[in-house]
Coordinates of C-alpha atoms in Angstrom, one line a residue:
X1 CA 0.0 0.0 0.0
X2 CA 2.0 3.2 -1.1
X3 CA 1.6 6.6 0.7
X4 CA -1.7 9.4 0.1
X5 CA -0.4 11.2 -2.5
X6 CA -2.3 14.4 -2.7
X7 CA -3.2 15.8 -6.3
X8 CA -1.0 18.5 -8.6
X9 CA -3.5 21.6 -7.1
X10 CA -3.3 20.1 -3.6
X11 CA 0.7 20.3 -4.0
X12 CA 0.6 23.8 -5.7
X13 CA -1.3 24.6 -2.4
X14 CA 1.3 23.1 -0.3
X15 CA 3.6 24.9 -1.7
X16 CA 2.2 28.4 -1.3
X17 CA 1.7 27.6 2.5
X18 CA 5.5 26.4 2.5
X19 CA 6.6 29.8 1.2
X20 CA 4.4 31.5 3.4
X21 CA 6.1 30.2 6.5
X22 CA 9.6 29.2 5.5
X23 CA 10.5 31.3 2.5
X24 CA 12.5 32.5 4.2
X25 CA 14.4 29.6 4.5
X26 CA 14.0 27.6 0.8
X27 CA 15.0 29.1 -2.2
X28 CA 12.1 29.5 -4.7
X29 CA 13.8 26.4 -6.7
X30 CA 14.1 23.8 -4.0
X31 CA 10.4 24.7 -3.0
X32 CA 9.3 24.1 -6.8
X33 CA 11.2 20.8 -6.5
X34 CA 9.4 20.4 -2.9
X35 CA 6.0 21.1 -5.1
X36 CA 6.7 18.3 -7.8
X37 CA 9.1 15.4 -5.6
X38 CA 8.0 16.0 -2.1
X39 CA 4.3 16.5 -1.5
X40 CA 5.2 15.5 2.2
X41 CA 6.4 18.2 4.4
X42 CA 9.9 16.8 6.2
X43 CA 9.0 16.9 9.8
X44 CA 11.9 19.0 11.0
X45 CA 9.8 22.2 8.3
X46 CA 6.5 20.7 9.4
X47 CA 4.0 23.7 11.2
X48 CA 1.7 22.4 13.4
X49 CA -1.7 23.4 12.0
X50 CA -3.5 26.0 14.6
X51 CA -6.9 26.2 14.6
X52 CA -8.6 27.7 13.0
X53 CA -6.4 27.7 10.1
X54 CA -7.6 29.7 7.0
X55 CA -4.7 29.2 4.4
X56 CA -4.2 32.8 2.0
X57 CA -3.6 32.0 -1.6
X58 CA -0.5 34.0 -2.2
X59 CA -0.3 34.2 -6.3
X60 CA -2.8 34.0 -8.6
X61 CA -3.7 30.8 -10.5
X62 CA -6.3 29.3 -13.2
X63 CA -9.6 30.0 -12.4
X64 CA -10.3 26.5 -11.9
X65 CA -7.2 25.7 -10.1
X66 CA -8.4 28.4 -7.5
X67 CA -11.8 27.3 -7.2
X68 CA -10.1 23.5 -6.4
X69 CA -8.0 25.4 -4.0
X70 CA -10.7 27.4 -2.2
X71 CA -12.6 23.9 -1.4
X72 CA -9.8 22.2 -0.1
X73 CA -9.1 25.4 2.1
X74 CA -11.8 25.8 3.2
X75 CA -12.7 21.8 3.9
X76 CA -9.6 22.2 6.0
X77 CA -10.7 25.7 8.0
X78 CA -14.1 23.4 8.6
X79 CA -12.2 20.7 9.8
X80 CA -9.7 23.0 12.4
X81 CA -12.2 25.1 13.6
X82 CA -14.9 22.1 14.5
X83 CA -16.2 21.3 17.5
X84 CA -14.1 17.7 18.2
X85 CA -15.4 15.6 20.7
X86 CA -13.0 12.6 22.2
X87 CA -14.6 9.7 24.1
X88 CA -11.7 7.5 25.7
X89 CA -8.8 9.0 27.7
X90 CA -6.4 6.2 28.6
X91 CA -2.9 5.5 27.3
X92 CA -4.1 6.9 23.4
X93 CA -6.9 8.9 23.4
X94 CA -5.8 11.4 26.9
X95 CA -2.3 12.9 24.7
X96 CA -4.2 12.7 21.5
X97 CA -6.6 14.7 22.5
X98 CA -4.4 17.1 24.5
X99 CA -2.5 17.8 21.3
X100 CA -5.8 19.0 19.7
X101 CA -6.0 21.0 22.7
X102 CA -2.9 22.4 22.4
X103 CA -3.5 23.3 19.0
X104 CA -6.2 25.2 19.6
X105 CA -9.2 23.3 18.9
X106 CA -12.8 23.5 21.0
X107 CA -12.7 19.6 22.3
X108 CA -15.2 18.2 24.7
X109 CA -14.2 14.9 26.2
X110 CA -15.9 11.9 28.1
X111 CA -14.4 8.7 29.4
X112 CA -15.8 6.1 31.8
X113 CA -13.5 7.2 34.7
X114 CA -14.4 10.9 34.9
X115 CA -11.1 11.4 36.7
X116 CA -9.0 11.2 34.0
X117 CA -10.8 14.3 32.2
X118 CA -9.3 16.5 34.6
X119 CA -6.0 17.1 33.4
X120 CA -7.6 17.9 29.8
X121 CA -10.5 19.8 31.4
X122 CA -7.7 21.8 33.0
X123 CA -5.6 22.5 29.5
X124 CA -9.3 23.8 28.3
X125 CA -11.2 21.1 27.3
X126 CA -15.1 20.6 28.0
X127 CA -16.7 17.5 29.8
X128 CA -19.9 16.0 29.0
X129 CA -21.3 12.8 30.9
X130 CA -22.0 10.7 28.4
X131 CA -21.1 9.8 24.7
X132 CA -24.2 10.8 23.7
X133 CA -24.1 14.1 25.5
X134 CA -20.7 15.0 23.4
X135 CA -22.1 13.9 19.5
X136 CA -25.0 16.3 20.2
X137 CA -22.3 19.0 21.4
X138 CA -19.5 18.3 18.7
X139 CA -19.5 18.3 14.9
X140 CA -16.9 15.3 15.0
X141 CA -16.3 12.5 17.1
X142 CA -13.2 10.5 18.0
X143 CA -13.0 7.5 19.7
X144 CA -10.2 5.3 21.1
X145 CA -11.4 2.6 23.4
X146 CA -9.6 -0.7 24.5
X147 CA -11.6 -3.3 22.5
X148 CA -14.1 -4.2 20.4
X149 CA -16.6 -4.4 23.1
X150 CA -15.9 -1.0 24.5
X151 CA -16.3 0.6 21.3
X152 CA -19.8 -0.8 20.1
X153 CA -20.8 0.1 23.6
X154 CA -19.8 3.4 23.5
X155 CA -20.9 4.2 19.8
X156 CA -23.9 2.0 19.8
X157 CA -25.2 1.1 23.7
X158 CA -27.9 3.2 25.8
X159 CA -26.6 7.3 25.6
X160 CA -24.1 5.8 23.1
X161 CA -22.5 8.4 20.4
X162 CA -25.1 7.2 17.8
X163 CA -27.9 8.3 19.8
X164 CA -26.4 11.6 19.4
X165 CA -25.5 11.9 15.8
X166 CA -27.6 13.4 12.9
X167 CA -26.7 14.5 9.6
X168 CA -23.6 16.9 8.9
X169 CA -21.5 15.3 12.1
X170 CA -19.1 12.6 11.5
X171 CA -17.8 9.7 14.2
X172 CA -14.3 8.8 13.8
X173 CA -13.0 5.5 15.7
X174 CA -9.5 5.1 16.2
X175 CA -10.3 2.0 18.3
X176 CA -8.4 -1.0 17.0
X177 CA -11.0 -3.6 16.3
X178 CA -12.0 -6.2 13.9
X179 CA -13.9 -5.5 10.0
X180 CA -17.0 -6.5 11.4
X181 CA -17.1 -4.1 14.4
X182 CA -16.3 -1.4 12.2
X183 CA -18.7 -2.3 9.9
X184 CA -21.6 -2.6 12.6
X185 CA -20.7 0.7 14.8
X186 CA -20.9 2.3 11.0
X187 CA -23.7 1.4 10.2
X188 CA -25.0 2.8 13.2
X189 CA -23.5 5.5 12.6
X190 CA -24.4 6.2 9.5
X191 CA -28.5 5.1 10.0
X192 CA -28.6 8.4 11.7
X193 CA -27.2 10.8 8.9
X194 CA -23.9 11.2 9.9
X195 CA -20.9 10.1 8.5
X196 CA -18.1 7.5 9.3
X197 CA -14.8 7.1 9.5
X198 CA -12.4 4.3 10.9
X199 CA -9.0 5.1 11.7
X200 CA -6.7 3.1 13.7
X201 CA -4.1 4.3 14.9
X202 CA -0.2 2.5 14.0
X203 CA 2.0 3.7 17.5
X204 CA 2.0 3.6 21.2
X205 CA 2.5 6.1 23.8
X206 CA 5.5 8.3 23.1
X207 CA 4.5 8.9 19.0
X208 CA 0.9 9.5 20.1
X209 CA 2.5 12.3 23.1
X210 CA 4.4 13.2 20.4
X211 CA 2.2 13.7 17.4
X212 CA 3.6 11.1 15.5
X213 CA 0.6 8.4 15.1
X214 CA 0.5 6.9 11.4
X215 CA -3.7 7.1 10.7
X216 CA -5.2 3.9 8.7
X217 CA -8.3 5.5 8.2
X218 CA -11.3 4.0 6.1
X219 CA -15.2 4.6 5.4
X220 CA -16.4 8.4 3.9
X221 CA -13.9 10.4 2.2
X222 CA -15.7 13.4 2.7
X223 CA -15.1 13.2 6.2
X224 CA -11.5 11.7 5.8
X225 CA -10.8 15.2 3.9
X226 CA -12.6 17.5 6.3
X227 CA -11.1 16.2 9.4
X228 CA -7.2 15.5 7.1
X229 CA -6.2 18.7 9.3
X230 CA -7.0 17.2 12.5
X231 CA -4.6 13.8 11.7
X232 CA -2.0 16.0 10.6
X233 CA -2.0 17.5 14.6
X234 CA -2.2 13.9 15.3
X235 CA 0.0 12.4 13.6
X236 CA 2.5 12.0 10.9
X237 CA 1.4 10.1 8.0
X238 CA -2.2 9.2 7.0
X239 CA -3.5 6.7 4.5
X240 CA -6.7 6.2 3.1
X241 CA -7.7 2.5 2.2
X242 CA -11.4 2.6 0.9
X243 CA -14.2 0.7 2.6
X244 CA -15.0 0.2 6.1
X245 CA -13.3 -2.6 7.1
X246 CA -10.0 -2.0 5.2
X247 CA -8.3 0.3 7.9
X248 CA -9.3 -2.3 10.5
X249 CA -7.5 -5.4 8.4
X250 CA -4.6 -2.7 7.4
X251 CA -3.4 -2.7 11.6
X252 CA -4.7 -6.0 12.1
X253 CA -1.8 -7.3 10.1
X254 CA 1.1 -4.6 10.8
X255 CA -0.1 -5.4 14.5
X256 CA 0.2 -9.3 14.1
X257 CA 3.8 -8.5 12.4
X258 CA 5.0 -6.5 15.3
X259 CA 3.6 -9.4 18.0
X260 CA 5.5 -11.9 16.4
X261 CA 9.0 -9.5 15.6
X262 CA 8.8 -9.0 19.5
X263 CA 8.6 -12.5 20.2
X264 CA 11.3 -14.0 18.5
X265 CA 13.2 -10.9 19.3
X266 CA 12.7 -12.0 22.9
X267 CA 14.1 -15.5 21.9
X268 CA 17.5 -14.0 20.6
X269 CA 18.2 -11.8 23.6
X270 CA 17.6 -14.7 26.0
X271 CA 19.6 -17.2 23.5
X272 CA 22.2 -14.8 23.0
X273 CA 22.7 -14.8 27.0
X274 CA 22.4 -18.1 27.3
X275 CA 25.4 -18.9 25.2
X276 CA 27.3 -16.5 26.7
X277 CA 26.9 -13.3 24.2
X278 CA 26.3 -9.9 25.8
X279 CA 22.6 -9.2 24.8
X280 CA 23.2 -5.4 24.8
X281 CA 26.1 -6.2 21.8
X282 CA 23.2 -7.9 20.0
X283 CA 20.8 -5.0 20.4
X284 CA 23.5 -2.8 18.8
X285 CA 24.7 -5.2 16.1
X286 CA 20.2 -5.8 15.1
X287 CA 20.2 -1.7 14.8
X288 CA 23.0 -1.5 12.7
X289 CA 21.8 -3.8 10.6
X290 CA 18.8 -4.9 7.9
X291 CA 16.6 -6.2 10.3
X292 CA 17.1 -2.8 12.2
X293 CA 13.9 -1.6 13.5
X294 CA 12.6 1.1 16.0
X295 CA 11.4 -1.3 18.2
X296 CA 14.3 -3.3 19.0
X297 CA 16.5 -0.7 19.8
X298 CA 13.7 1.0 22.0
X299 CA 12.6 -1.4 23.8
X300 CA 15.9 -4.2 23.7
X301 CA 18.2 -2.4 26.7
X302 CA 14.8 -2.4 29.1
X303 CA 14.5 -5.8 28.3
X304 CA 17.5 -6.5 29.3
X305 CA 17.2 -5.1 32.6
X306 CA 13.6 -6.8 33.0
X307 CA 12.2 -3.7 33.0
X308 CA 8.6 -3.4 31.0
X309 CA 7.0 0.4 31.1
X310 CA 4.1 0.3 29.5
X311 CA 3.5 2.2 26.2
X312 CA 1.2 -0.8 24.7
X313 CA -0.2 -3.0 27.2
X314 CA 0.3 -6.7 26.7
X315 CA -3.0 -7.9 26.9
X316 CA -3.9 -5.1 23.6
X317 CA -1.4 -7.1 21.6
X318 CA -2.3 -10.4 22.5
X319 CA -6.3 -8.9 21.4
X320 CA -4.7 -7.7 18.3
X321 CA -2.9 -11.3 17.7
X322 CA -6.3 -12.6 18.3
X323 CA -8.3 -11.0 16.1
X324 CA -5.3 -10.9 13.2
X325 CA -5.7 -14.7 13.3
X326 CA -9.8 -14.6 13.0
X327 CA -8.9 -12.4 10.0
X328 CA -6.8 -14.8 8.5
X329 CA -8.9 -17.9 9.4
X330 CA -12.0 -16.1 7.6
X331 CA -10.0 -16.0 4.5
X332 CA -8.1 -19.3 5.0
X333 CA -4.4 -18.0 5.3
X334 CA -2.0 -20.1 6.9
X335 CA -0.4 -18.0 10.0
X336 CA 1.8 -20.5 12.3
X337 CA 4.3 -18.1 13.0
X338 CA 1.6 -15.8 14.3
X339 CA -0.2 -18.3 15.8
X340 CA 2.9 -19.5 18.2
X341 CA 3.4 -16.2 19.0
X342 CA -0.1 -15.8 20.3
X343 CA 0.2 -18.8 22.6
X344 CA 3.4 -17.2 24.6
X345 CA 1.4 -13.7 25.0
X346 CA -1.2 -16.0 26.5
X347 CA 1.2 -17.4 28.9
X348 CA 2.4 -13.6 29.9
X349 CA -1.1 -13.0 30.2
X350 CA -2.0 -15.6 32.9
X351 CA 1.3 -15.1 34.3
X352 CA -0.3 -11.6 35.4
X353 CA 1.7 -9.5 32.8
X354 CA -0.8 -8.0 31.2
X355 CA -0.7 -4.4 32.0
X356 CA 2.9 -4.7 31.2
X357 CA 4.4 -3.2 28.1
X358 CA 4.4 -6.3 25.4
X359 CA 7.7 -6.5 25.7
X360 CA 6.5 -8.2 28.8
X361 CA 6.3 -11.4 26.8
X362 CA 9.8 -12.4 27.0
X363 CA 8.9 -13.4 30.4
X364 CA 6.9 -15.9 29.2
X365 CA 9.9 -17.6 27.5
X366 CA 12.2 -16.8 30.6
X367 CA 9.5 -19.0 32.4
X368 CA 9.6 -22.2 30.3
X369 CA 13.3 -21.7 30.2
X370 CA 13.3 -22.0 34.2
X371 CA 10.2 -25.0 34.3
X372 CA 12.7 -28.3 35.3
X373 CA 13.0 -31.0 32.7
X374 CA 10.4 -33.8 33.6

C-alpha cells in the first residue's frame, strides 16, 4: 500500500503555505522541487496546523485551479475550527486529544473514569457525561477505546454516540478492532445521517505524546478530507484505504507482524545470554543492521534489565494477535508463525503480565526456560 499522494492543485497549495512560512528559508527552486518530488512536508519544516487555520492564496492561479484550492481550504478551516469531541482517555486517546488542545481546537471529552478528564478539562477542554451528551455537542467525534466491546458500547449502547449523531456530524473511531465491528458501529453511525470514518491508529505512547501516530483510516472520504487537518495534529502520515473494514485489516496485520517481531526478538536476547553473548552487543549489532527496526533498539536495553514500562499494554497485543488470526482464518491464510506467538502472550497473560508493556512477553519464554526437565 503506497503513501496518500495528494493531487497537482493540492501540491501547488502546499507549496504556497510552504513559502508563506519558510520562505525565508528555501530558495524559490528547491520549494518548486518540494511542489513536484515532495508533497510530504519533512517533519523538521513541518508547522503544526493551529486552529482555525484559513490558508491565503499568495499568487494568482487558473480560475479553476483556484476554485479546487478554495474547497480544499476551506474543507480544511471546517475541519480545524470544529467542535471535536473525544470519548476515551487512557494510554491513546488522553495525549491525542491534549495535542488537539494544544493546538487550539474547541474539544469536549468523556471517558468512563471521569477522573481522567481532569487534566484535559484543565488545558481547556469541556466534559460531557456521556457519549451521547458529546455527539449532540460536537460536529466530529473521535474514539479510542480498549476493544471491540468497549467501542460498540460506547458508539452503539444506551446514551451511546449514535444516539447523538444526525446529519452533517461525522464519528471517527480510532479503536483497533475487527472489519466486522467497524462495519456494525458504521452502520449505526451512518443510519442516523452522519458520516463514518475508521481510523486506527499505528503507535504507542510516546509517537501518540508526540504527534507522531500513522492514521489507517477508512469509510467516507468526505469526512477523511474535512477532518485530514486534524490527523495532521495527530499524527505524521495518514492513508486512506477505501471501505470500512480495510483500515481495520490494514493494523490487524502490521499489528500481528509486530507481535511476532517481538517475540522471537525476545528468543535472541535470552539465547544470546544463554550462550554467553552480551545481549546489549546484540541489540547494537540488530540496529545497525537490515533487520534494524525502531522497536528493537527502544525497547531491547529495558529488556534487558527486565524492565517493561508500558506504552502498549500486553494484553492489547495479545487482542490484536487474536483478532489478526480470526482475519486470516476467515480467508483461510495459513499463519503459524503468528499463531505461536499468540500462545506465549497467552502465557504472559495468565502469568499476570498483562498491563505490562508487550515486551513483557519475554517473560513468558524466561519462564519455560526456568520449568525443570520432567
Amino acid at each position: 500500500m503506497r503513501a496518500f499522494s495528494p493531487g497537482p492543485q493540492v501540491q501547488k497549495l502546499t507549496t504556497a503555505l510552504l513559502k508563506s512560512h519558510y520562505s525565508h528559508q528555501l530558495p524559490s527552486t528547491a520549494m518548486a522541487m518540494c511542489s513536484s518530488f515532495c508533497p510530504q512536508i519533512p517533519n523538521q519544516l513541518k508547522a503544526r496546523p493551529i486552529c482555525p487555520f484559513t490558508p491565503k492564496p499568495l499568487f494568482s492561479l487558473s480560475v479553476k485551479a483556484l476554485s479546487s484550492q478554495a474547497s480544499n481550504a476551506s474543507a480544511k478551516a471546517d475541519g480545524l475550527s470544529a467542535r471535536i469531541g473525544f470519548l476515551g482517555l487512557g494510554i491513546m486517546g488522553s495525549p491525542m486529544a491534549q495535542n488537539l488542545i494544544k493546538a487550539g481546537c474547541d474539544v469536549t471529552v468523556w471517558n468512563r473514569t471521569k477522573s481522567k478528564c481532569d487534566p484535559l478539562i484543565s488545558l481547556g477542554a469541556k466534559y460531557k457525561s456521556s457519549p451521547q451528551e458529546v455527539a449532540v455537542s460536537c460536529d466530529v467525534t473521535f474514539a479510542m477505546l480498549a476493544d471491540p466491546e468497549s467501542a460498540v458500547e460506547v458508539a452503539c449502547g444506551k446514551h451511546g454516540a449514535a444516539s447523538g449523531m444526525s446529519s452533517g456530524k461525522g464519528y471517527v473511531d480510532v479503536s483497533t478492532v475487527d472489519g466486522a465491528t467497524a462495519k456494525l458501529i458504521g452502520g449505526h453511525i451512518r443510519a442516523t445521517g452522519a458520516s463514518f470514518l475508521e481510523a486506527p491508529v499505528s503507535g504507542s505512547k510516546k509517537p501518540a505524546e508526540d504527534g507522531q501516530l500513522i492514521f489507517l483510516t477508512a469509510g467516507d472520504k468526505s469526512l477523511y478530507e474535512m477532518t485530514a487537518p486534524l490527523f495532521d495534529i495527530m499524527g505524521k502520515s495518514r492513508f486512506y484505504l477505501g471501505d470500512v473494514g480495510n483500515g481495520a485489516a490494514m493494523k490487524l496485520v502490521v499489528n500481528m507482524i509486530m507481535g511476532s517481531m517481538m517475540a522471537s526478538f525476545s528468543e535472541g536476547l535470552l539465547l544470546s545470554e544463554k550462550v554467553g553473548l552480551d545481549p546489549s552487543v546484540l541489540v547494537e549489532v540488530v540496529s545497525q543492521g537490515a533487520i534494524s527496526a525502531p522497536m528493537y533498539s527502544t525497547k531491547g536495553p529495558s529488556m534487558i534489565q527486565s524492565l517493561y514500562p508500558t506504552a502498549f499494554p500486553l494484553k492489547h497485543q495479545q487482542k490484536d494477535l487474536r483478532l489478526a488470526l480470526g482475519l486470516a482464518e476467515s480467508v483461510s491464510q495459513p499463519t503459524p508463525i503468528a499463531a505461536a506467538a499468540n500462545e506465549l502472550y497467552k502465557v504472559a497473560k495468565s502469568g499476570g503480565l498483562s498491563d505490562q508493556d508487550f515486551s513483557a512477553v519475554i517473560e513468558a519464554l524466561k519462564a519455560k526456560l526456568q520449568k525443570p526437565a520432567k
